[in-house]
Structures are given as structure tokens and as C-alpha cells.
Amino acid sequence: MAKAKQSQTPSTAARARMTTAEATVAALITHGVDTIYALPGVHNDSFFDALFKAADHMRVVHTRHEQGAAYLALGAALATGKPQVYSVVPGPGLLNSAAALLTAYGMNAPVLALVGQIPQSAIGRGLGHLHEIRDQAGIIARLVDFSARIRAPTQAADLVARAMQAMRTARPGPAVLECAIDVWGRSAFVPVAAPVLSAPQEAIDEDAIRDAAKRVAAAKRPLIVAGGGAQDAAAEVTLLSQLLQAPVLAYRRGRGVLDSRDPLSVTLPLGRELWGEADVVLGVGTRLFYGYTQWGIDPDLAVIRIDADADEPERLAPPAAALIGGAKPILRHLIDALATEHRPSRRAEMEERQAKMRQRLEKLAPQLAFLDAIRAELPDDGIFVDEVTQLGFAARLLLPVYKPRTFLSPGYQDNLGWGYATALGAQHARRDVPVLSIAGDGGFLFTSNELATAVHHRIPLSVVVFNDGAYGNVRRTQEEQFGNRVIASDLTNPDFVRYAQSFGAEAERARSPQELRAALKRAFKRRDGPTLIEVPVPQMPSPWEFIHMPRVRG
Ligand SMILES: Cc1ncc(C[n+]2csc(CCOP(=O)(O)OP(=O)(O)O)c2C)c(N)n1
Ligand SMILES: [Mg+2]
């Protein structure tokens, strides 16, 4: 089949002799990729040799564990919105990267993995080749929507183009290309120009838009819910919110779409109240998971969904209307079709409700004081990378976020330990702004080995480690809900300051929000290498009453 395709290529096209690896690298460059996050090994030696030869156009950021390579690519993808690539050896290399790949899938992030394979003729035979794993392609196919194996030099550019297209088509997400150890170095005459396939655009259904516009315009208490799919439609969401005087609820992945300084911008607890009152909810690039599964739904609430994935809107319950495609173009059409009369401002009402909710959230005062210090020093366009830790849970609810793609949160996987390496990728791809990683003492050690990567590649990432000597979240639950039967949640830690310094990073300890603020000021000025700030903390108050909340309707 591959041969038949090859012979169809017009003979007039300029051709050159290239290895599979060279053709792959050339195709990636054609797609605008300038960095590969990677950990090498014998299966990919020819690929790395091609990267060496392409050094003028392609940087390699090698990491200290495959999960690091994949998380760096994920962080770079989240911070830029552009496809990013990582490369690992097969078997253990692939599996080491799998949690990050899973997270990329959950976050619809365009991350392309290039994964080695055992010799082509041995695949599937169980002979025990180095790094062999049973049905690697099958494992990969469970993790991502698009995957393929490059079996010859002539297939490389086409498969890169198809993977890149798949990552941008309908619901975005990661893709994987495998290549066998003996195929990377094989050469053939291939077209010099690598193809680029445009992502097919979903035709905009004008009738459906008009219908949705009518419902939205007639709504008395509209609520917009913004998810990760709204990150590139911030201007449209903001305008729509103004036109309708509709609050915008965002939690984690949708934060920053509407500037937190706008009183219509709300997070979970106030969002739930508004959900209870709403007659129309417009979900933009969100699963509406909390609304449907926790807060309830009834016939008085019409849900309108905008989603890139045609299958998504029906998953939890059929909505009143679904508009399928990119959030930005659909919202533009929707705004054009809206015949709204001037609505009275809800500013005073929302400011009062925000203030009231803020009082309730004072329960989280210890976390708030640290978040205030962080917000005071992190520039408006600085990027905050969340973790599964007490400060992270509070930040999701309380950290003001001003711009899209400046609050990176791991989505529904909520996988402990993603933060440091993901933030490193974000900082590598966005050297123009400070990136701040926060972590607990538990999560930080998952990828803290990448401090070596940060020092080696001079990545100026700052991390704050909040050290309570525990998997604090687990310990608090054991104390409060399981009769104080504390098990497997106490931690013995290194001296984090000396640990970071031993890598060659700058490090200091801050014992209060004031000290943290001063330390952050110093850290953000440093642009040639990483900084760690350790903050010793006591057990923090539980945020869960503001996250898992009872029904409000239905
Ligand atoms: C991959 C993964 N493993 C385990 C968990 C369960 N988990 C959630 S929070 C937590 C403890 C976090 O400890 P730490 O990073 O120190 O933060 P703290 O709660 O102490 O602030 C654990 C083990 C998880 N979310 N993800
Ligand atoms: Mg802890």
C-alpha cells in the first residue's frame, strides 16, 4: 500500500535522498516545530543524528526522565497553544511518559510523541528485544485518538502532516508516531517539500446560530461557563458577557478567559449560586461536569453547548442546543446574530455578591495570604502553573487571573506531580514572561529531578514548594473523616533549599507571605536559571466545601 502511494507522487516534484529520520525532522520544521523535548536511546539514535544535523532549525531539550520530556512538551503546548513534540524510546520510555500523555489527552493539548520501536520485522513476535512491550501500538491507541507507525522514509512527511492535522481537527489532542530502530536510518528519494494539511473546518450552521441567539437574547438570567476550549476566544466571551451582562464561570482550565477584575468573572462557589438561578447556560468549550454531576439540572434551565467535539454535548444529557466547531468563530457569529437590547448593568449586584462570597472564602485565609503575595509579584501576563496541593486548590478558586493561557491547571486527571516539569516547558516556550510553579512537598519530588534540566538549559523557572511534611490533603482527610487513623501520608523530606542548590539552582526559604513576596521579586528578576523557594507551612484549612457542593436545582 505504501509503495502504491509513493508511485503516485508526481515525478516533477524535487526529490532528495533522505533517511526516515531526516524526512521526519524536515517535516516537523515545515510545521513550525523548533524544539523537541526528548530523552535519547539506541532505538532513536538515527533520529537524534538527524536532529544534530538540523541544529540550525531545531533545538533539543533533553530531560532526566521521560515523564519530564512529555510534561515539558505539554507545558509548552498549553502556554503557547501550538503543537509541541517529545521523543522517547519504546517500552519503558513510552510508559514513563504515559501519565503526561494521558493528561494531554484529558486537556485536549496538541502534543506529538515520537516513540521508538524494536526492529520492524520483530514487532509482535515476543522475542524479547530490548524495550519490547506487547502490542505497543495497541497501548498507544488506547491513549490517543491518532497514532501510526512510520514504516519507510517515504511515509514520514505524510504521517507527520496527518498527525499534525489530527491534533488540530475537531477536538484537539495528542498524537503518537512510532518508528522502528532499523527504519529511522533507512533512506530513499523523497519529495523535498513536506506536505502540510489544513484542518477541515466544521461548517457553521447559521440556522442553529440564529436559534441559539434567540434563546440567549431572551434569557433573563444567562450564565456563561468557559472551559479550556474557550482559551482562544477570550475577546468574544468578554464581549458576549458585556452584551448580556452574563456572569462567566471558570474553574481551572477556563480561568483567564474573562479577566478576574471584571465583577462578572466568577469561580466555583458563586458560579454554583448563579447556576441555581440561571434560565440559560451557555457552555463554551467545557464539559459542564460540575453543573451536570453535582449542581443539578431541571426543565427550567436551557443548556446551550459550543464544542469542537460533536460527541461531547450529548455525553451527560442532551442540551437544548449544540453548536459544533471552534469557539471563536461560533461566538463571533452568535454575537452578530444577537439582537439584544441594552441590559441594565449587574456590576453593583455582582460586586456585592463577590464580596459576600469572599467573606465565606476567608476560611482559607492562610492560603489567601500566600496567593496575595504571589499575585502582587507575578506580572499580569506571568504564567501560574497549578499543582494538586493546598495552595493549588485555593488558587483555582481565589487567584485572580487576568489573561488567557496564564493559569495552567491539569484538568480532570488532577495528577499529582505534573507541575514542575510542565511549568518548565511553559517557561522554555515563553521565555518572555515569568512562569511560577507551585507545589507541595509531595508533588514536587515527582519531577524535581528536572531541576537538572532547568540548570542545564538555563530555564529561568521559579518554583515555590509549600512544605507541610505530608501528603497533606490525604492526611487531613484521614484525620477529619477516618477517625484520625493516619496512614501512608507522613513524609520525610530533603532540605529543599540545599537540594536545589546542589543542582546549581538559586534557592532560599521564606517563612511568611511577606518573605515569600520579597523572594519572588528576586526570583522573577533572574533570567538565566531556576530558583526554588521553600515555604514551611502548617496544615491548611480544607477547601473541599467550596469545590464539592450540594445540588442547587433538579
Ligand atoms: C498521580 C496522583 N497520585 C496520587 C494522587 C492523590 N493525591 C492527591 S493530593 C495528594 C497529596 C499531595 O501532597 P502534597 O503535594 O504535599 O500537597 P499538600 O496536600 O500537602 O499541600 C495525593 C497523594 C493524585 N492526585 N495524583
Ligand atoms: Mg504536603
Coordinates of C-alpha atoms and ligand atoms in Angstrom, one line a residue:
M1 CA 0.0 0.0 0.0
A2 CA 2.7 2.4 1.0
K3 CA 4.5 1.6 -2.3
A4 CA 1.4 2.3 -4.4
K5 CA 1.1 5.7 -2.7
Q6 CA 4.7 6.5 -3.3
S7 CA 4.5 5.8 -7.0
Q8 CA 1.6 8.3 -7.2
T9 CA 3.8 11.2 -6.2
P10 CA 4.3 13.4 -9.2
S11 CA 7.7 12.8 -10.7
T12 CA 8.2 16.5 -11.3
A13 CA 8.4 17.3 -7.6
A14 CA 12.0 17.9 -6.4
R15 CA 13.3 14.9 -4.6
A16 CA 16.3 14.2 -2.4
R17 CA 17.7 11.2 -0.7
M18 CA 16.8 11.3 2.9
T19 CA 16.6 8.9 5.8
T20 CA 13.3 8.4 7.6
A21 CA 14.7 10.4 10.5
E22 CA 15.8 13.3 8.2
A23 CA 12.4 13.4 6.5
T24 CA 10.6 13.4 9.8
V25 CA 12.7 16.3 11.2
A26 CA 12.3 18.2 7.9
A27 CA 8.5 17.7 8.1
L28 CA 8.4 18.9 11.7
I29 CA 10.4 22.0 10.8
T30 CA 7.9 22.7 7.9
H31 CA 5.1 22.6 10.5
G32 CA 6.8 25.3 12.6
V33 CA 8.2 23.0 15.3
D34 CA 11.5 24.4 16.6
T35 CA 12.0 22.3 19.8
I36 CA 11.9 18.6 20.7
Y37 CA 11.7 17.6 24.3
A38 CA 13.5 14.3 24.5
L39 CA 15.3 11.5 26.1
P40 CA 17.5 9.5 23.7
G41 CA 18.4 5.8 23.4
V42 CA 19.6 3.3 20.9
H43 CA 16.2 2.9 19.2
N44 CA 16.3 6.6 18.3
D45 CA 20.0 7.1 17.6
S46 CA 19.4 7.8 13.9
F47 CA 16.7 10.3 14.8
F48 CA 18.9 12.2 17.1
D49 CA 21.6 12.2 14.4
A50 CA 19.1 13.9 12.1
L51 CA 18.4 16.4 14.9
F52 CA 22.1 17.1 15.2
K53 CA 22.3 17.9 11.5
A54 CA 19.2 20.1 11.8
A55 CA 20.6 22.1 14.8
D56 CA 20.2 25.4 13.0
H57 CA 16.4 25.0 13.0
M58 CA 15.6 22.6 15.8
R59 CA 16.6 22.7 19.5
V60 CA 16.7 19.6 21.6
V61 CA 15.8 19.9 25.3
H62 CA 16.8 16.6 26.9
T63 CA 15.4 15.8 30.3
R64 CA 16.2 13.4 33.1
H65 CA 13.2 11.2 32.9
E66 CA 10.7 10.5 30.0
Q67 CA 7.8 11.9 32.1
G68 CA 9.8 15.2 32.2
A69 CA 10.1 15.2 28.4
A70 CA 6.4 14.7 27.9
Y71 CA 5.3 17.2 30.6
L72 CA 7.7 19.8 29.2
A73 CA 6.0 19.4 25.8
L74 CA 2.6 19.6 27.4
G75 CA 3.6 22.8 29.3
A76 CA 4.9 24.3 26.1
A77 CA 1.7 23.4 24.3
L78 CA -0.5 24.8 27.0
A79 CA 1.4 28.1 27.3
T80 CA 1.6 28.7 23.5
G81 CA -1.5 26.9 22.1
K82 CA 0.8 25.5 19.4
P83 CA 1.7 21.8 18.8
Q84 CA 4.8 20.5 20.6
V85 CA 6.8 17.4 20.2
Y86 CA 8.5 14.9 22.5
S87 CA 10.6 11.8 21.7
V88 CA 11.3 8.7 23.8
V89 CA 12.4 5.1 23.5
P90 CA 9.8 2.3 23.3
G91 CA 8.5 0.2 26.2
P92 CA 9.7 1.8 29.4
G93 CA 10.3 5.1 27.7
L94 CA 6.8 5.2 26.4
L95 CA 5.3 4.1 29.7
N96 CA 7.4 6.6 31.7
S97 CA 5.8 9.3 29.6
A98 CA 2.3 7.9 29.7
A99 CA 0.8 9.9 32.6
A100 CA 1.8 13.1 30.8
L101 CA 0.3 11.8 27.6
L102 CA -2.9 10.9 29.4
T103 CA -3.0 14.4 30.9
A104 CA -2.5 15.9 27.4
Y105 CA -5.4 13.8 26.2
G106 CA -7.6 15.0 29.1
M107 CA -6.7 18.6 28.4
N108 CA -7.1 18.3 24.6
A109 CA -3.5 19.5 24.2
P110 CA -1.6 19.2 20.9
V111 CA 1.4 17.1 21.9
L112 CA 3.0 14.8 19.4
A113 CA 5.0 11.9 20.7
L114 CA 7.7 10.2 18.6
V115 CA 8.2 6.8 20.1
G116 CA 10.9 4.2 19.1
Q117 CA 10.2 0.6 18.3
I118 CA 12.1 -2.7 18.1
P119 CA 13.2 -3.9 14.7
Q120 CA 10.4 -3.8 12.3
S121 CA 10.4 -7.5 11.4
A122 CA 10.4 -8.5 15.1
I123 CA 7.3 -6.5 16.1
G124 CA 4.6 -8.7 17.6
R125 CA 6.8 -11.8 17.8
G126 CA 7.6 -11.7 21.6
L127 CA 11.3 -12.4 21.1
G128 CA 12.4 -10.3 24.0
H129 CA 14.1 -7.4 22.1
L130 CA 15.5 -4.5 24.2
H131 CA 12.5 -2.4 25.4
E132 CA 10.0 -4.7 23.7
I133 CA 6.4 -4.3 25.0
R134 CA 3.5 -6.4 23.9
D135 CA 1.3 -4.6 21.4
Q136 CA 2.9 -1.1 21.8
A137 CA 0.6 0.2 19.1
G138 CA -2.5 -1.1 20.9
I139 CA -1.4 0.5 24.2
I140 CA -0.9 3.8 22.3
A141 CA -4.2 3.5 20.5
R142 CA -5.9 3.5 23.9
L143 CA -4.2 6.7 25.0
V144 CA -4.7 8.9 22.0
D145 CA -7.0 9.3 19.0
F146 CA -4.4 9.4 16.3
S147 CA -1.5 7.1 16.1
A148 CA 0.5 5.4 13.3
R149 CA 3.9 3.7 12.6
I150 CA 6.3 5.2 10.1
R151 CA 7.4 2.1 8.1
A152 CA 9.5 3.7 5.4
P153 CA 11.2 7.0 4.6
T154 CA 8.6 7.8 2.0
Q155 CA 5.8 7.8 4.7
A156 CA 7.5 10.1 7.2
A157 CA 6.4 13.5 5.9
D158 CA 2.8 12.4 5.2
L159 CA 2.4 10.9 8.6
V160 CA 3.8 13.9 10.4
A161 CA 1.3 16.0 8.3
R162 CA -1.6 13.7 9.2
A163 CA -0.7 13.7 12.9
M164 CA -0.4 17.5 13.0
Q165 CA -3.8 17.7 11.2
A166 CA -5.4 15.3 13.6
M167 CA -4.1 17.3 16.6
R168 CA -6.0 20.4 15.3
T169 CA -9.1 18.7 13.9
A170 CA -12.4 18.7 15.8
R171 CA -11.4 18.0 19.4
P172 CA -7.7 18.8 19.6
G173 CA -5.4 16.4 21.4
P174 CA -2.2 14.4 21.4
A175 CA -1.0 12.1 18.7
V176 CA 1.8 9.4 18.5
L177 CA 4.0 8.2 15.7
E178 CA 6.1 5.1 16.2
C179 CA 9.2 4.2 14.2
A180 CA 11.3 1.1 14.3
I181 CA 15.0 1.2 15.2
D182 CA 16.0 0.0 11.7
V183 CA 13.6 2.3 9.9
W184 CA 14.8 5.6 11.2
G185 CA 18.2 5.2 9.3
R186 CA 16.8 3.8 6.1
S187 CA 17.0 6.2 3.2
A188 CA 15.1 6.8 -0.1
F189 CA 14.3 9.5 -2.6
V190 CA 11.5 11.6 -1.1
P191 CA 9.9 14.9 -2.1
V192 CA 11.9 17.8 -0.6
A193 CA 8.8 19.7 0.3
A194 CA 6.9 18.2 3.1
P195 CA 3.1 18.5 2.9
V196 CA 1.0 20.5 5.3
L197 CA -2.7 19.5 5.6
S198 CA -5.1 22.1 6.8
A199 CA -7.6 21.2 9.5
P200 CA -11.0 20.7 8.0
Q201 CA -13.3 23.4 9.4
E202 CA -16.7 22.5 10.6
A203 CA -19.3 24.4 8.5
I204 CA -21.1 26.9 10.7
D205 CA -24.8 26.1 11.0
E206 CA -26.3 29.6 10.6
D207 CA -29.8 28.3 11.5
A208 CA -28.6 26.8 14.7
I209 CA -26.7 30.0 15.5
R210 CA -29.8 32.1 14.9
D211 CA -31.9 29.8 17.1
A212 CA -29.3 29.9 19.9
A213 CA -29.0 33.7 19.6
K214 CA -32.8 34.0 20.1
R215 CA -32.7 31.8 23.2
V216 CA -29.7 33.7 24.6
A217 CA -31.2 37.1 23.9
A218 CA -34.4 36.1 25.6
A219 CA -32.7 34.8 28.7
K220 CA -33.4 36.7 31.9
R221 CA -30.6 35.1 33.9
P222 CA -27.9 33.9 31.5
L223 CA -24.7 32.3 32.7
I224 CA -21.7 31.6 30.5
V225 CA -19.4 28.7 31.5
A226 CA -15.9 28.9 30.0
G227 CA -13.7 25.8 29.8
G228 CA -10.3 25.1 28.3
G229 CA -11.9 25.2 24.8
A230 CA -12.6 28.9 25.4
Q231 CA -8.9 29.9 25.9
D232 CA -8.6 31.3 22.3
A233 CA -12.0 33.0 22.4
A234 CA -11.3 35.4 25.3
A235 CA -12.3 38.6 23.3
E236 CA -15.6 37.0 22.2
V237 CA -16.5 35.7 25.6
T238 CA -15.7 39.0 27.2
L239 CA -17.9 40.9 24.6
L240 CA -20.8 38.5 25.0
S241 CA -20.6 38.7 28.7
Q242 CA -20.8 42.5 28.5
L243 CA -23.7 42.4 26.0
L244 CA -25.7 40.0 28.1
Q245 CA -24.5 41.2 31.4
A246 CA -23.9 37.5 31.9
P247 CA -21.5 36.2 34.6
V248 CA -18.7 33.9 33.3
L249 CA -17.9 30.9 35.4
A250 CA -14.5 29.5 35.0
Y251 CA -12.7 27.0 37.2
R252 CA -9.2 25.8 36.4
R253 CA -9.0 25.3 32.6
G254 CA -11.2 28.3 31.7
R255 CA -9.6 30.8 34.1
G256 CA -8.2 33.9 32.4
V257 CA -10.8 33.8 29.6
L258 CA -12.6 36.7 31.4
D259 CA -10.3 38.9 33.4
S260 CA -10.9 38.2 37.2
R261 CA -11.0 42.0 37.7
D262 CA -14.4 42.0 36.0
P263 CA -17.1 41.5 38.6
L264 CA -18.9 39.2 36.2
S265 CA -16.0 36.8 36.4
V266 CA -16.7 34.0 39.0
T267 CA -15.3 30.7 40.1
L268 CA -17.0 27.7 41.6
P269 CA -18.9 28.7 44.7
L270 CA -20.5 31.8 43.3
G271 CA -20.9 30.0 39.9
R272 CA -23.0 27.4 41.6
E273 CA -25.3 30.0 43.1
L274 CA -25.7 31.5 39.6
W275 CA -26.2 28.1 38.1
G276 CA -29.1 27.7 40.5
E277 CA -30.7 30.9 39.2
A278 CA -30.0 30.6 35.5
D279 CA -32.5 30.1 32.8
V280 CA -29.9 29.7 30.1
V281 CA -26.4 28.4 30.5
L282 CA -24.0 28.8 27.6
G283 CA -21.2 26.3 27.9
V284 CA -18.1 27.3 25.8
G285 CA -15.5 24.5 25.4
T286 CA -16.4 22.9 28.7
R287 CA -17.8 19.5 29.8
L288 CA -20.0 21.3 32.3
F289 CA -19.0 18.5 34.6
Y290 CA -19.8 20.2 37.9
G291 CA -23.1 21.6 36.7
Y292 CA -24.4 18.3 35.4
T293 CA -23.0 15.9 38.0
Q294 CA -23.2 18.0 41.2
W295 CA -25.4 21.1 41.0
G296 CA -28.3 19.6 39.0
I297 CA -30.4 20.4 36.1
D298 CA -34.2 20.8 35.5
P299 CA -36.6 21.8 32.7
D300 CA -36.3 25.5 33.6
L301 CA -32.7 25.5 32.6
A302 CA -31.8 25.5 28.8
V303 CA -28.2 24.5 28.2
I304 CA -26.5 25.6 25.0
R305 CA -23.2 24.0 24.2
I306 CA -20.4 25.2 22.0
D307 CA -17.9 22.4 21.5
A308 CA -15.3 21.4 19.0
D309 CA -16.2 17.7 19.5
A310 CA -19.6 16.7 18.0
D311 CA -19.9 13.8 20.5
E312 CA -19.3 15.9 23.7
P313 CA -22.6 17.8 24.1
E314 CA -24.7 14.7 24.4
R315 CA -22.5 12.8 26.8
L316 CA -24.1 13.8 30.1
A317 CA -27.5 14.9 29.0
P318 CA -28.8 16.2 25.6
P319 CA -28.6 20.0 25.6
A320 CA -31.3 22.4 24.3
A321 CA -28.9 23.3 21.5
A322 CA -25.4 22.4 20.4
L323 CA -23.1 24.4 18.2
I324 CA -20.2 22.4 16.9
G325 CA -16.9 23.9 15.9
G326 CA -14.3 26.4 17.2
A327 CA -15.4 28.6 20.0
K328 CA -14.0 31.8 18.4
P329 CA -15.8 31.7 15.0
I330 CA -19.0 30.4 16.6
L331 CA -19.1 33.1 19.2
R332 CA -18.4 35.7 16.5
H333 CA -21.4 34.5 14.6
L334 CA -23.5 34.3 17.7
I335 CA -22.7 37.9 18.7
D336 CA -23.5 39.1 15.2
A337 CA -26.9 37.3 15.3
L338 CA -27.8 38.7 18.7
A339 CA -30.4 41.4 18.8
T340 CA -30.0 42.4 22.4
E341 CA -31.5 45.5 23.8
H342 CA -29.4 47.3 26.3
R343 CA -29.3 45.4 29.6
P344 CA -29.0 47.1 32.9
S345 CA -25.6 46.7 34.4
R346 CA -25.2 43.9 37.0
R347 CA -22.0 45.5 38.3
A348 CA -23.3 46.6 41.7
E349 CA -25.1 43.3 42.3
M350 CA -22.1 41.2 41.3
E351 CA -19.7 43.3 43.3
E352 CA -21.8 42.8 46.4
R353 CA -22.1 39.0 45.8
Q354 CA -18.4 38.7 45.2
A355 CA -17.7 40.5 48.4
K356 CA -20.0 38.2 50.3
M357 CA -18.5 35.1 48.8
R358 CA -15.1 36.4 49.6
Q359 CA -16.0 36.6 53.2
R360 CA -17.0 32.9 53.2
L361 CA -13.8 32.1 51.5
E362 CA -11.9 33.8 54.3
K363 CA -11.9 30.3 55.8
L364 CA -8.9 29.8 53.5
A365 CA -7.1 32.8 54.9
P366 CA -3.7 31.1 55.3
Q367 CA -3.7 30.1 51.6
L368 CA -5.1 33.5 50.6
A369 CA -2.2 35.4 52.2
F370 CA 0.3 33.4 50.1
L371 CA -1.8 33.9 46.9
D372 CA -1.9 37.6 47.5
A373 CA 1.9 37.7 47.8
I374 CA 2.1 35.7 44.5
R375 CA -0.3 37.9 42.6
A376 CA 1.4 41.0 43.8
E377 CA 4.7 39.9 42.3
L378 CA 3.7 37.8 39.3
P379 CA 3.2 40.2 36.3
D380 CA -0.3 40.3 34.7
D381 CA 0.9 38.1 31.8
G382 CA 3.1 35.9 34.0
I383 CA 2.0 32.2 33.9
F384 CA 0.9 30.4 37.1
V385 CA 1.2 26.6 37.0
D386 CA -1.1 24.8 39.4
E387 CA -0.5 21.6 41.4
V388 CA -2.6 19.1 43.4
T389 CA -1.8 20.9 46.7
Q390 CA -3.5 23.2 49.2
L391 CA -2.3 26.3 47.5
G392 CA -3.3 25.0 44.1
F393 CA -6.9 24.1 45.3
A394 CA -7.2 27.7 46.7
A395 CA -5.7 29.3 43.6
R396 CA -8.3 27.6 41.4
L397 CA -10.9 29.4 43.5
L398 CA -9.2 32.6 44.5
L399 CA -6.1 33.6 42.5
P400 CA -7.1 36.5 40.2
V401 CA -6.2 35.6 36.6
Y402 CA -6.0 38.3 34.0
K403 CA -5.2 36.8 30.7
P404 CA -5.8 33.5 28.7
R405 CA -3.2 30.8 29.0
T406 CA -1.7 32.2 32.2
F407 CA -3.3 29.7 34.6
L408 CA -2.3 26.2 33.7
S409 CA -4.2 23.5 35.7
P410 CA -4.1 19.7 35.0
G411 CA -7.7 19.2 34.1
Y412 CA -9.6 16.2 35.3
Q413 CA -6.6 13.9 35.7
D414 CA -5.5 16.2 38.5
N415 CA -2.3 14.2 38.6
L416 CA 0.0 15.0 41.5
G417 CA 3.5 15.8 40.3
W418 CA 2.7 17.2 36.9
G419 CA 3.6 20.8 37.9
Y420 CA 7.3 21.3 38.0
A421 CA 8.1 19.7 34.6
T422 CA 5.0 21.2 33.0
A423 CA 6.0 24.6 34.2
L424 CA 9.5 24.1 32.9
G425 CA 8.1 23.5 29.4
A426 CA 5.9 26.6 29.7
Q427 CA 8.9 28.7 30.8
H428 CA 11.0 27.3 28.0
A429 CA 8.4 28.1 25.4
R430 CA 7.6 31.5 26.9
R431 CA 10.9 33.0 28.0
D432 CA 9.4 36.4 27.6
V433 CA 7.3 36.1 30.8
P434 CA 8.0 34.7 34.3
V435 CA 6.5 31.4 34.9
L436 CA 5.7 30.3 38.5
S437 CA 5.3 26.7 39.5
I438 CA 3.8 25.9 42.9
A439 CA 4.0 22.5 44.5
G440 CA 3.5 20.7 47.8
D441 CA 6.4 18.7 49.2
G442 CA 4.7 15.6 47.9
G443 CA 4.1 16.6 44.3
F444 CA 7.3 18.4 43.9
L445 CA 9.5 15.4 44.2
F446 CA 7.7 13.6 41.3
T447 CA 9.6 15.7 38.8
S448 CA 12.1 17.7 40.9
N449 CA 14.9 15.8 39.2
E450 CA 14.2 18.2 36.2
L451 CA 15.9 20.9 38.3
A452 CA 18.9 19.4 36.5
T453 CA 17.3 20.1 33.2
A454 CA 16.4 23.7 34.2
V455 CA 20.0 24.4 35.2
H456 CA 21.5 22.6 32.1
H457 CA 19.2 24.5 29.7
R458 CA 19.2 27.8 31.8
I459 CA 15.4 27.8 32.1
P460 CA 14.5 30.7 34.5
L461 CA 11.6 28.9 36.2
S462 CA 10.7 29.8 39.7
V463 CA 9.1 27.2 42.0
V464 CA 7.5 27.6 45.4
V465 CA 7.4 24.4 47.5
F466 CA 4.9 24.5 50.3
N467 CA 6.3 22.1 52.8
D468 CA 3.9 20.6 55.4
G469 CA 5.8 17.3 55.7
A470 CA 2.9 15.4 54.4
Y471 CA 0.6 14.3 51.6
G472 CA -1.3 17.0 53.5
N473 CA -4.5 16.6 51.5
V474 CA -4.7 12.9 52.3
R475 CA -3.6 13.3 55.9
R476 CA -6.3 15.9 56.6
T477 CA -9.0 13.6 55.2
Q478 CA -7.7 10.7 57.4
E479 CA -7.8 13.0 60.4
E480 CA -11.2 14.6 59.7
Q481 CA -13.1 11.7 58.1
F482 CA -11.4 8.5 59.2
G483 CA -11.1 9.0 63.0
N484 CA -7.5 10.2 62.9
R485 CA -6.3 6.9 61.5
V486 CA -3.3 8.5 59.7
I487 CA -1.6 6.1 57.3
A488 CA 0.9 6.5 54.5
S489 CA 0.6 10.3 54.4
D490 CA 3.6 11.5 56.5
L491 CA 6.7 12.4 54.5
T492 CA 10.4 12.6 55.2
N493 CA 11.8 15.3 53.0
P494 CA 15.2 16.5 51.9
D495 CA 16.3 20.0 52.9
F496 CA 14.7 21.6 49.8
V497 CA 17.0 24.6 49.8
R498 CA 20.2 22.6 49.9
Y499 CA 18.7 20.1 47.4
A500 CA 18.0 22.8 44.8
Q501 CA 21.4 24.4 45.4
S502 CA 23.1 21.1 44.9
F503 CA 21.8 21.1 41.3
G504 CA 23.1 24.7 40.8
A505 CA 19.8 26.4 41.2
E506 CA 19.3 29.5 43.4
A507 CA 17.3 28.7 46.5
E508 CA 16.0 30.3 49.7
R509 CA 13.5 29.7 52.4
A510 CA 10.6 32.1 53.1
R511 CA 8.7 31.8 56.4
S512 CA 5.8 34.2 55.8
P513 CA 3.8 35.7 52.9
Q514 CA 5.9 38.9 53.3
E515 CA 9.1 36.9 53.0
L516 CA 7.7 35.0 50.0
R517 CA 6.9 38.2 48.2
A518 CA 10.4 39.5 48.7
A519 CA 11.8 36.2 47.5
L520 CA 9.6 36.2 44.4
K521 CA 10.7 39.6 43.5
R522 CA 14.3 38.4 43.5
A523 CA 13.4 35.2 41.6
F524 CA 11.5 36.9 38.8
K525 CA 14.4 39.2 38.1
R526 CA 16.7 36.2 37.5
R527 CA 16.5 35.2 33.8
D528 CA 19.4 32.8 33.4
G529 CA 18.5 29.9 35.6
P530 CA 16.0 28.4 38.0
T531 CA 15.0 29.4 41.5
L532 CA 13.4 27.4 44.3
I533 CA 11.7 29.0 47.3
E534 CA 10.7 26.7 50.1
V535 CA 7.9 27.8 52.4
P536 CA 7.4 25.7 55.6
V537 CA 3.6 25.6 56.3
P538 CA 1.4 24.0 58.9
Q539 CA -1.7 22.0 58.0
M540 CA -4.1 24.2 56.0
P541 CA -7.9 24.5 56.2
S542 CA -9.8 22.3 53.9
P543 CA -11.1 23.9 50.6
W544 CA -13.4 21.0 49.7
E545 CA -16.7 22.6 50.9
F546 CA -16.1 25.1 48.1
I547 CA -15.4 22.5 45.5
H548 CA -17.8 19.6 46.1
M549 CA -21.0 21.4 46.8
P550 CA -24.6 20.1 47.1
R551 CA -27.3 20.4 44.4
V552 CA -28.9 23.7 43.7
R553 CA -31.6 22.5 41.3
G554 CA -33.3 19.5 39.9
Ligands
LIG1 C1 -0.8 10.8 40.3 C2 -1.5 11.0 41.6 N1 -1.3 10.2 42.6 C3 -1.9 10.4 43.8 C4 -2.9 11.4 43.9 C5 -3.6 11.6 45.2 N2 -3.3 12.8 46.0 C6 -4.0 13.9 45.8 S1 -3.4 15.2 46.8 C7 -2.2 14.2 47.4 C8 -1.2 14.7 48.4 C9 -0.5 15.9 47.9 O1 0.6 16.2 48.8 P1 1.5 17.5 48.6 O2 2.0 17.6 47.2 O3 2.5 17.6 49.7 O4 0.4 18.6 48.8 P2 -0.4 19.0 50.2 O5 -1.7 18.4 50.1 O6 0.4 18.5 51.3 O7 -0.5 20.5 50.1 C10 -2.3 12.9 46.8 C11 -1.3 11.8 47.2 C12 -3.1 12.2 42.8 N3 -4.0 13.2 42.8 N4 -2.4 12.0 41.6
MG2 MG 2.5 18.4 51.5

